[in-house]
CSV table of C-alpha atoms in Angstrom, one decimal:
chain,number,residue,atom,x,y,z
B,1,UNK,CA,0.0,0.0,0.0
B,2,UNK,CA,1.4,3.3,-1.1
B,3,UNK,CA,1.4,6.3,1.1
B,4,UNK,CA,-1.2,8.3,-0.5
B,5,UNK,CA,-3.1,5.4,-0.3
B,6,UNK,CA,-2.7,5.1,3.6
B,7,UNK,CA,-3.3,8.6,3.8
B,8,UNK,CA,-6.9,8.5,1.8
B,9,UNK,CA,-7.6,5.6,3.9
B,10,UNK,CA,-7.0,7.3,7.1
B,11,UNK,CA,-8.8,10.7,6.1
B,12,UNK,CA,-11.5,8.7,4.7
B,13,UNK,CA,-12.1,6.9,7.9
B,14,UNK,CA,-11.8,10.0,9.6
B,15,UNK,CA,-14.9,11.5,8.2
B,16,UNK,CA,-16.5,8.2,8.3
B,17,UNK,CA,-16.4,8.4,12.4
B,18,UNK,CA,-17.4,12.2,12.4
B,19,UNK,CA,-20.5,10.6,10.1
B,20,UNK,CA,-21.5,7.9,12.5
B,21,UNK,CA,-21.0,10.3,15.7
B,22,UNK,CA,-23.1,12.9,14.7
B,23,UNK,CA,-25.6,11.7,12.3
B,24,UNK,CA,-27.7,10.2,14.9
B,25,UNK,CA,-28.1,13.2,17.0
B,26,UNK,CA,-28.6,15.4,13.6
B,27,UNK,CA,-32.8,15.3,14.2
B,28,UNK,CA,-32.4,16.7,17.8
B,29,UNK,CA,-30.0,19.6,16.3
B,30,UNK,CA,-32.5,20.8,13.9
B,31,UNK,CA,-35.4,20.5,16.2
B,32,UNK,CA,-33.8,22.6,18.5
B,33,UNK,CA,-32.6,24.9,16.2
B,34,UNK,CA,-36.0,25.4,14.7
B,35,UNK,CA,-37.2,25.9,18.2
B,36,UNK,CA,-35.0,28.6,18.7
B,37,UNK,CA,-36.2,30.1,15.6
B,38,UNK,CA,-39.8,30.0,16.9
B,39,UNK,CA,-38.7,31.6,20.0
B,40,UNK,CA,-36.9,34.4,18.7
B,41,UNK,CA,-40.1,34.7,16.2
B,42,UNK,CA,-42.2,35.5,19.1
B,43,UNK,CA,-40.4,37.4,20.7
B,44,UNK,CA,-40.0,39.6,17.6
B,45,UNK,CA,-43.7,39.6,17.1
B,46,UNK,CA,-44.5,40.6,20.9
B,47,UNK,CA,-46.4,37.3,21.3
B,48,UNK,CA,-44.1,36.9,24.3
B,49,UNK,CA,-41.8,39.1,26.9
B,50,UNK,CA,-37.9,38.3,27.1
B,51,UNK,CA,-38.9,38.9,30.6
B,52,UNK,CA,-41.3,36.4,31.1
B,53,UNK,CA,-41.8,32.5,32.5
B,54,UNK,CA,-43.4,32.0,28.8
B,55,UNK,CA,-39.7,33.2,27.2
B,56,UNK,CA,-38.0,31.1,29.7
B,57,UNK,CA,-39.9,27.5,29.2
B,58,UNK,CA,-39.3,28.1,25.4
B,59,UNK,CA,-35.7,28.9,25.3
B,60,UNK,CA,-34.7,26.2,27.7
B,61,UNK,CA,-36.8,23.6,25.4
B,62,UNK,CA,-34.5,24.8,22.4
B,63,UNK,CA,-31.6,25.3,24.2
B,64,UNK,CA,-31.4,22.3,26.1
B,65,UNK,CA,-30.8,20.2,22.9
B,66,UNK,CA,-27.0,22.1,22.3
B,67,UNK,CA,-26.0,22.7,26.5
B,68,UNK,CA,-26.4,18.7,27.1
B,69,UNK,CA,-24.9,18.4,24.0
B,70,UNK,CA,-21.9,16.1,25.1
B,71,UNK,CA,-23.9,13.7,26.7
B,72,UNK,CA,-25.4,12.7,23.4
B,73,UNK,CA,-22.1,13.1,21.7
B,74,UNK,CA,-20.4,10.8,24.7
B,75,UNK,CA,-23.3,7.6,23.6
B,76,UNK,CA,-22.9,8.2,20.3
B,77,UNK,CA,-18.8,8.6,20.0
B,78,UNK,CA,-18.9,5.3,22.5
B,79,UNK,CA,-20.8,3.1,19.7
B,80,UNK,CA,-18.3,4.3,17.6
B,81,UNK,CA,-15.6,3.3,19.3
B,82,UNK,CA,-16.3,0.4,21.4
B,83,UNK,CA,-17.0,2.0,24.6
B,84,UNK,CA,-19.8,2.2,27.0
B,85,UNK,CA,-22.1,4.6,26.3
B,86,UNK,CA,-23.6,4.8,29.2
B,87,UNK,CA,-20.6,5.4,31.4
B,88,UNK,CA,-19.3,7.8,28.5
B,89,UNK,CA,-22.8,9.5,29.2
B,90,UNK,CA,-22.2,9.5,33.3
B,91,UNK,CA,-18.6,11.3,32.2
B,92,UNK,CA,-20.0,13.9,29.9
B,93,UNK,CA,-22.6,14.5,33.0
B,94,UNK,CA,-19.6,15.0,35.7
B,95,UNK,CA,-18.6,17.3,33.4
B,96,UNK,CA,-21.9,19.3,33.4
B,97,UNK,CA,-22.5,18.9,36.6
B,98,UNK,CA,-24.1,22.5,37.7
B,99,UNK,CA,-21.8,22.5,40.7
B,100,UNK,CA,-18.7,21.8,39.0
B,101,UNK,CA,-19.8,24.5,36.0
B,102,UNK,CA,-20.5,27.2,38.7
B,103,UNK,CA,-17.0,26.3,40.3
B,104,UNK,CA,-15.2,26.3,37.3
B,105,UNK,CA,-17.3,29.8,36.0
B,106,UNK,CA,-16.4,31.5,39.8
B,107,UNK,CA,-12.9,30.4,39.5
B,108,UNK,CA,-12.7,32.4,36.4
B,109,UNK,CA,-14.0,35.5,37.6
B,110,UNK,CA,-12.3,35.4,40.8
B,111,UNK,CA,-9.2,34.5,39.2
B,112,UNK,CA,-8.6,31.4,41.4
B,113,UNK,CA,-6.7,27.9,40.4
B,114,UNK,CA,-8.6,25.3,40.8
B,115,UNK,CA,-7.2,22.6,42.1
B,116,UNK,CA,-7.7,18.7,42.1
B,117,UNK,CA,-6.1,16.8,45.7
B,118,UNK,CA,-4.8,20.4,46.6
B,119,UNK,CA,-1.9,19.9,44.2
B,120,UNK,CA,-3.0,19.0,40.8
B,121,UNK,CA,-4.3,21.8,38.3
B,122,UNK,CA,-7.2,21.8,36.9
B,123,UNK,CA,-7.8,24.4,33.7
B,124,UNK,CA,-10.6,26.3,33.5
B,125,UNK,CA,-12.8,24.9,30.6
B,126,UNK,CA,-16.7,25.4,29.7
B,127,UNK,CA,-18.0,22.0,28.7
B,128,UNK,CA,-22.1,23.1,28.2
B,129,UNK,CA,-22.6,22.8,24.5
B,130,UNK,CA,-18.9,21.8,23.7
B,131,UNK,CA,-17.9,19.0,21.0
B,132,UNK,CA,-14.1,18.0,21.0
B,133,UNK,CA,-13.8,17.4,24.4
B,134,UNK,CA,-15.9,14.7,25.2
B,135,UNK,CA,-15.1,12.9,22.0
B,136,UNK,CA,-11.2,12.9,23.1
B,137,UNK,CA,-12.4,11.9,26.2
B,138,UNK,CA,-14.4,9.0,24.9
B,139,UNK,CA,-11.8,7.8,22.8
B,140,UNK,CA,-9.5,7.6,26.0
B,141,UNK,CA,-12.6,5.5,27.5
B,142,UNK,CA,-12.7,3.1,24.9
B,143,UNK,CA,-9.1,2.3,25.5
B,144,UNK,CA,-9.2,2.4,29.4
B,145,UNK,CA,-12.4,0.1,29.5
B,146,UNK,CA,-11.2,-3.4,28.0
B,147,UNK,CA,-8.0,-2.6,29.7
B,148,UNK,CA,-9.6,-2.9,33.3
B,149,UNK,CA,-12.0,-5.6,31.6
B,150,UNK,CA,-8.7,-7.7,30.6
B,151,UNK,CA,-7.2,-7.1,34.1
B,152,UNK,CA,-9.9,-7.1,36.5
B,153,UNK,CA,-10.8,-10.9,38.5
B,154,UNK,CA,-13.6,-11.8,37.3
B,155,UNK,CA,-15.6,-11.9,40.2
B,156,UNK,CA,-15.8,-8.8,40.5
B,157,UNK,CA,-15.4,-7.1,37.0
B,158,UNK,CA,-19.0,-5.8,37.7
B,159,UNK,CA,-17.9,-3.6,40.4
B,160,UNK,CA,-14.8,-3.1,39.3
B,161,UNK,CA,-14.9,-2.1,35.6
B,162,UNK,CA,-17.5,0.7,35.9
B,163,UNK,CA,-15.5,2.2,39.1
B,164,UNK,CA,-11.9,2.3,37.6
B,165,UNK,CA,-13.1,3.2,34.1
B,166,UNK,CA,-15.2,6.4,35.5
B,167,UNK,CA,-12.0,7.5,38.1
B,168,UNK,CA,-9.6,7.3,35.1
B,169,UNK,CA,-11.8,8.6,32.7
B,170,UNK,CA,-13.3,11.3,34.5
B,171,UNK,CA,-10.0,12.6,36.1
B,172,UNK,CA,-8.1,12.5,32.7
B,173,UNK,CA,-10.9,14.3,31.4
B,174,UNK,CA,-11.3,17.1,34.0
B,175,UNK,CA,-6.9,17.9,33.7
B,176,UNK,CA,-5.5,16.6,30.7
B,177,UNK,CA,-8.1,15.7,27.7
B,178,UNK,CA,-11.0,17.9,28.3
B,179,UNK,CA,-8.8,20.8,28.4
B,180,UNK,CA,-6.8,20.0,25.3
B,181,UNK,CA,-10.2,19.7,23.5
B,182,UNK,CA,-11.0,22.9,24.2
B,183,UNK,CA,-7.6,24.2,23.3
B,184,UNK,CA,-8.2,22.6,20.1
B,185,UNK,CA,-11.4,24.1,19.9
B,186,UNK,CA,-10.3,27.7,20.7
B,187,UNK,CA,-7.8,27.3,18.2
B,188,UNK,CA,-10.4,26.5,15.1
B,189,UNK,CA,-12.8,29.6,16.5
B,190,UNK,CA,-9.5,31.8,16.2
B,191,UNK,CA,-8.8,30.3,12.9
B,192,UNK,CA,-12.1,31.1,12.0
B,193,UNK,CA,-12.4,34.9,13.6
B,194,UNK,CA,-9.2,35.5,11.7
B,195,UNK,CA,-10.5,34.6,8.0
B,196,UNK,CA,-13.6,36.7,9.2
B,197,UNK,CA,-11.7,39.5,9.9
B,198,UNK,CA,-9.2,39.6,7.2
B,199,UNK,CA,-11.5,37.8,4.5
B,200,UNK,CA,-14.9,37.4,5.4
B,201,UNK,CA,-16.1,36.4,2.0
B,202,UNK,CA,-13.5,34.0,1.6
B,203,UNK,CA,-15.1,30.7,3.5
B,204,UNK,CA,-18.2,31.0,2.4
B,205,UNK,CA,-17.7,31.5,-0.8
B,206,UNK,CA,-15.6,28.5,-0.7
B,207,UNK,CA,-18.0,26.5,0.7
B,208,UNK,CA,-21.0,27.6,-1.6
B,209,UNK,CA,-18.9,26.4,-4.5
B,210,UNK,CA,-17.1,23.2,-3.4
B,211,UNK,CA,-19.9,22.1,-0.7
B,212,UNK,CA,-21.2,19.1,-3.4
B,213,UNK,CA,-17.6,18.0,-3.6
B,214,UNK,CA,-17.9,17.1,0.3
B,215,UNK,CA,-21.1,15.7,-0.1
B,216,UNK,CA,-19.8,13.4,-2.9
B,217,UNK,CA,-16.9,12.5,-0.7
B,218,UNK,CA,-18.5,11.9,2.4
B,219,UNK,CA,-16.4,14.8,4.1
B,220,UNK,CA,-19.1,17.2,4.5
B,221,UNK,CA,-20.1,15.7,8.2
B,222,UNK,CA,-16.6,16.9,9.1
B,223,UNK,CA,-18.1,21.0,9.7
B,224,UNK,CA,-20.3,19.7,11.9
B,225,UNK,CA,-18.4,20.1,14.5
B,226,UNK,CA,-17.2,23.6,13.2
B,227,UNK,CA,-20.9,24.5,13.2
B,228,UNK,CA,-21.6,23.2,16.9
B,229,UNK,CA,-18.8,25.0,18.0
B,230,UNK,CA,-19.4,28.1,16.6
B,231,UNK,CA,-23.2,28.0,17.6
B,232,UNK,CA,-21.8,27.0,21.4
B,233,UNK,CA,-19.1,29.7,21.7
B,234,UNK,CA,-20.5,33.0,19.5
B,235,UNK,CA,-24.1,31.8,19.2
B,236,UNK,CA,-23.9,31.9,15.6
B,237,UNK,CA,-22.2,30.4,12.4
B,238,UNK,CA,-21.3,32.8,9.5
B,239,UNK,CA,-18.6,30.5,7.8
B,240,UNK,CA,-20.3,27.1,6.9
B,241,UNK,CA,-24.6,27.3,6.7
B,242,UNK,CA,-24.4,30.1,4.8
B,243,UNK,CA,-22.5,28.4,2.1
B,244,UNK,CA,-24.2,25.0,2.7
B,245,UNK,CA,-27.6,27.1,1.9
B,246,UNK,CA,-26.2,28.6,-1.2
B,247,UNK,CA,-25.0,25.2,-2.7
B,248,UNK,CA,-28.1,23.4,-2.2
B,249,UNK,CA,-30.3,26.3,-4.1
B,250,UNK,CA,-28.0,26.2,-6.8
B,251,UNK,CA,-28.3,22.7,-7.1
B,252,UNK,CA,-32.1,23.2,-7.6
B,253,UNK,CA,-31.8,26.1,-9.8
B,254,UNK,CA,-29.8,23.8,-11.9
B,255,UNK,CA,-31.9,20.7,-11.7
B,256,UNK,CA,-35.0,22.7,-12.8
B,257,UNK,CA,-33.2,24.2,-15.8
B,258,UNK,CA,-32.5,20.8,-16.4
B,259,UNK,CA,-36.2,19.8,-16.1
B,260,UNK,CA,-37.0,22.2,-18.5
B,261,UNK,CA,-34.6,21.8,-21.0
B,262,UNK,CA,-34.1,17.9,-21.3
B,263,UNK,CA,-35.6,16.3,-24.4
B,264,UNK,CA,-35.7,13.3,-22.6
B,265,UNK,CA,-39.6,13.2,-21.0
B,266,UNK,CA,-38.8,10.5,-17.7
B,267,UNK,CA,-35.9,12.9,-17.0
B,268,UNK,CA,-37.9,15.6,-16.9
B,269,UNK,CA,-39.5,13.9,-13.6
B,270,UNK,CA,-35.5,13.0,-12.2
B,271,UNK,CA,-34.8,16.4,-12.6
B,272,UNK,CA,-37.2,18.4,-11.0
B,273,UNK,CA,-38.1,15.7,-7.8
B,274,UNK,CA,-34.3,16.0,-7.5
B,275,UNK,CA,-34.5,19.9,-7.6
B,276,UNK,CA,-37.2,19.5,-5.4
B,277,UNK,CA,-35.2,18.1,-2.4
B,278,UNK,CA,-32.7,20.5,-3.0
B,279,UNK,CA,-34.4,23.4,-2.3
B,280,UNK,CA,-35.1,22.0,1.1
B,281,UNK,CA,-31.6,21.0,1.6
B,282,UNK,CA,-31.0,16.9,0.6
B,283,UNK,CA,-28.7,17.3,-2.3
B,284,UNK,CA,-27.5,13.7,-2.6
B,285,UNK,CA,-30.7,12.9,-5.2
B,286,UNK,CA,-29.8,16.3,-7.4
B,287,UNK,CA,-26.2,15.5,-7.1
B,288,UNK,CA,-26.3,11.7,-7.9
B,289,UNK,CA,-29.0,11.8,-10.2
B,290,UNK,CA,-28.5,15.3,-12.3
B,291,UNK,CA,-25.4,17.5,-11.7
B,292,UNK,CA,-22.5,14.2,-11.9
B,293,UNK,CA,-24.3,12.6,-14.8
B,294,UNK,CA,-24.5,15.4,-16.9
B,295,UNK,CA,-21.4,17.2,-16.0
B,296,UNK,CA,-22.2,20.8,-16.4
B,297,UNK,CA,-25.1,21.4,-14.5
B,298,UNK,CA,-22.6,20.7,-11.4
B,299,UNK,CA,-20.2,23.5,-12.7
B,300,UNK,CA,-22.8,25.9,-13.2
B,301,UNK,CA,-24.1,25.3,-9.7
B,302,UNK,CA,-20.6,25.5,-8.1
B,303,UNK,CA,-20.5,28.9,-9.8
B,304,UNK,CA,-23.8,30.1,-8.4
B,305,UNK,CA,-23.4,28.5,-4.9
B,306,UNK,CA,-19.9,30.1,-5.0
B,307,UNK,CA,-20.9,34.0,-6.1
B,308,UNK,CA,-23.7,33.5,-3.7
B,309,UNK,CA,-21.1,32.1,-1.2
B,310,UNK,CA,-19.5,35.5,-1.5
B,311,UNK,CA,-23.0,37.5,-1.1
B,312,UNK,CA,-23.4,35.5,2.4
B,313,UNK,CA,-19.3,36.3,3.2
B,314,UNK,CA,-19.4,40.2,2.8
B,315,UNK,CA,-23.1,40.8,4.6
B,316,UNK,CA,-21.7,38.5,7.1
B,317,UNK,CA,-24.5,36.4,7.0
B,318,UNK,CA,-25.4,34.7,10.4
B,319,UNK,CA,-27.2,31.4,10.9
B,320,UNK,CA,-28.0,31.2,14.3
B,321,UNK,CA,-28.9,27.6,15.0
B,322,UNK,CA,-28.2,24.2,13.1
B,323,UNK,CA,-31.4,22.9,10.2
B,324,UNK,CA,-30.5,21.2,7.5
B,325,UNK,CA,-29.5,24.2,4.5
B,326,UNK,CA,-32.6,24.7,2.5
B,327,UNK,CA,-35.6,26.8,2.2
B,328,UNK,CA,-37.0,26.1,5.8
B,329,UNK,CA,-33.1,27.2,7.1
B,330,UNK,CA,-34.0,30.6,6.6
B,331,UNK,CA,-36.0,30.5,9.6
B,332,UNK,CA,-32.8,30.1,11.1
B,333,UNK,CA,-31.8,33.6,10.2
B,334,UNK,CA,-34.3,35.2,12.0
B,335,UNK,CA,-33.1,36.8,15.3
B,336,UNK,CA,-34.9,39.4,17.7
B,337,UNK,CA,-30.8,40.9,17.5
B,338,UNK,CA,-30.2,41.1,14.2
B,339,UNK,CA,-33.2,42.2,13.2
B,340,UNK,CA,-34.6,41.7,9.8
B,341,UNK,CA,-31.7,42.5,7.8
B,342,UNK,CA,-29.6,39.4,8.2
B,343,UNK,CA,-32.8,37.5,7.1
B,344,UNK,CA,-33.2,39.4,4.0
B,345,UNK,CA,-30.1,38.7,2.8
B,346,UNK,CA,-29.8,35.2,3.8
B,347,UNK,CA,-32.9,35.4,0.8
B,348,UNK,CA,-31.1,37.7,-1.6
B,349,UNK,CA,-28.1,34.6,-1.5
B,350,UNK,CA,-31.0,32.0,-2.1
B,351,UNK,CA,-32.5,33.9,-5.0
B,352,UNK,CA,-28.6,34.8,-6.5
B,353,UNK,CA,-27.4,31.3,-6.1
B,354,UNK,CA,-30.9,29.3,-7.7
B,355,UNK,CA,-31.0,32.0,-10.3
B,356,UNK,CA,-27.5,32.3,-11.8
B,357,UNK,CA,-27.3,28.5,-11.6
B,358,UNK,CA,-30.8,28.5,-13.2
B,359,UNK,CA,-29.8,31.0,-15.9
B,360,UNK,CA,-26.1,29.7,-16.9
B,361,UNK,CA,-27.8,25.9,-17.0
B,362,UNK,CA,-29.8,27.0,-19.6
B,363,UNK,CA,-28.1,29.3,-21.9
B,364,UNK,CA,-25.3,27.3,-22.0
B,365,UNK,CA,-26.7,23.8,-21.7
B,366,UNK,CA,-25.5,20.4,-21.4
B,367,UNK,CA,-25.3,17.4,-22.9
B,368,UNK,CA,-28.3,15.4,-22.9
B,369,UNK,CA,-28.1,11.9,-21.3
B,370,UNK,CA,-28.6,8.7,-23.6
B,371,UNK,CA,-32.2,7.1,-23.3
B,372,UNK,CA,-31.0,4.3,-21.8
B,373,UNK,CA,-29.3,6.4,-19.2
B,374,UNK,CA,-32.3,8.6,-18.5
B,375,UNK,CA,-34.0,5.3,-17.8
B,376,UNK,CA,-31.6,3.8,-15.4
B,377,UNK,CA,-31.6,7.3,-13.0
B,378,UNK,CA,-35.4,7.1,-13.6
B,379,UNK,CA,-35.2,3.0,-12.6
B,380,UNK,CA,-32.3,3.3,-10.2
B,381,UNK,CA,-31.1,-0.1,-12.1
């Protein structure tokens, strides 16, 4: 096996994990991001008070999806690799633990170092809503756990396992792995403060164009994390949603121009079901079954998802919960802070990035697929 093999291999299965962590918990994500939508809707439309008991039974049934976030990612990351998710769970729950966050949040405003057996440090870290942390720790887990399985008499491997696993696992977490995780994590939210500040335009625009690359590669769960973490630490993404929404529409603009234009009548129905689906964000049918068969229409969609990419980088576009990037996302853009503005032109990237890729799919055209090729997308032979 050559290197660049072993290196494809390795990145592959590194998205592959990222995948099977966070796919699972992907419903829960967008339900609470919609719910924060609806709240901030509300309050925008003085149905109800920020002030109020009303405000506050709403915003924790949103909210609470993303601040226990760990604990689902700690189950789900076990599965993955072997561990037990429900003692990964009981970690990620130490960790939330509202006695240890209010210690850790005093310690920081007090400027006190916290302490663990009065000599070993513990780093301040904030793990409500946070992503890397309790993966890494996980991970740890899942190589502690057979370890104290393999060593422990057998007799008592039922007290045993659980007890050792949790000390090590929860101790390494709190001063070593939990705090490197949110180093890590710091470190991508600088990354990405940096490229906002110096070139906002430039990562959206990126992602507008190249977003049906990931898809076809498997790689686009890797900015999920990217996403939590942004929506954790500034409340908002501007980098990646924004450009995931202006991908997908173009992908529809350019399946319908398809639908249009093909002489071939069952593709017709391929194209515009497929363009369908885009608009509300599953591009896998429009990509599979339009833009890579016929070639073109996926250029002509990279340009309009990139130009409106570039829209969404210099308005600074802000989407402020996680729903899957389609025409029900721009709920997500609605905020009692932002006001109206950033809504409107989340819809002015929509409409640039379905109408250029609409327009440049059908004056320049494609070549149309064979009969019998039209029949097997229609088939799925």
């Amino acid at each position: 096996m050559t290197k660049a093999t072993e290196n494809k291999s390795f990145i592959s299965k590194f998205f592959d994990t990222l995948g099977q962590i966070f796919k699972p918990i992907l419903p829960i994500m967008i339900g609470g991001g919609l719910l924060q939508a609806l709240r901030d809707i509300l309050l925008m439309t003085g149905v109800i008070e920020k002030v109020s008991s009303s405000y506050i039974f709403l915003n924790a049934l949103g909210d609470a999806v993303f601040y226990f976030l760990p604990i689902y990612l700690a189950f789900t990351s076990a599965k993955v690799f072997g561990a037990s998710p429900f003692m990964a769970a009981a970690t990620a729950g130490f960790l939330l633990y509202p006695e240890v966050t209010k210690l850790f949040e005093w310690a920081k405003n007090v400027g006190w170092s916290l302490t663990l057996f009065g000599k070993i440090p513990v780093t301040y870290s904030r793990y409500p809503s946070s992503v890397l942390p309790i993966i890494l720790i996980v991970l740890f887990q899942s190589k502690v756990e057979p370890f104290v399985e393999k060593h422990s008499p057998k007799i008592l491997k039922t007290i045993l396992v659980p007890l050792v696993t949790m000390f090590i696992t929860g101790i390494a977490g709190l001063i070593i792995i939990g705090p490197i995780g949110t180093w890590i994590g710091n470190l991508i939210n600088t990354l990405i403060t940096f490229l906002n500040e110096r070139s906002a335009w430039l990562v959206p625009t990126l992602m507008g164009a190249f977003t049906p690359l990931l898809v076809m590669t498997g790689a686009h769960y890797s900015i999920i994390p990217i996403v939590a973490q942004n929506l954790a630490q500034l409340g908002y993404d501007t980098v990646m949603l924004p450009g995931n929404l202006a991908s997908n529409i173009a992908l529809a603009g350019a399946c319908f121009a398809v639908a249009i234009k093909t002489k071939r009548v069952n593709y017709k129905g391929v194209a515009t079901s497929a363009g369908i689906t885009a608009v509300f964000g599953i591009s896998q049918s429009a990509l599979y079954g339009v833009a890579v068969p016929l070639k073109k229409p996926l250029i002509y969609s990279m340009i309009g998802g990139g130009v409106a990419g570039f829209i969404a980088g210099i308005t600074q576009i802000k989407a402020y919960s996680m729903v899957t990037p389609g025409l029900l996302s721009l709920i997500s853009y609605v905020s009692a802070e932002a006001g109206m503005a950033n809504l409107i032109f989340a819809i002015v990237s929509a409409l640039v990035a379905f109408v250029l890729a609409f327009i440049l799919t059908w004056v320049f055209g494609f070549d149309d697929l064979k009969e019998e090729d039209s029949q097997e997308n229609v088939t799925g032979e």
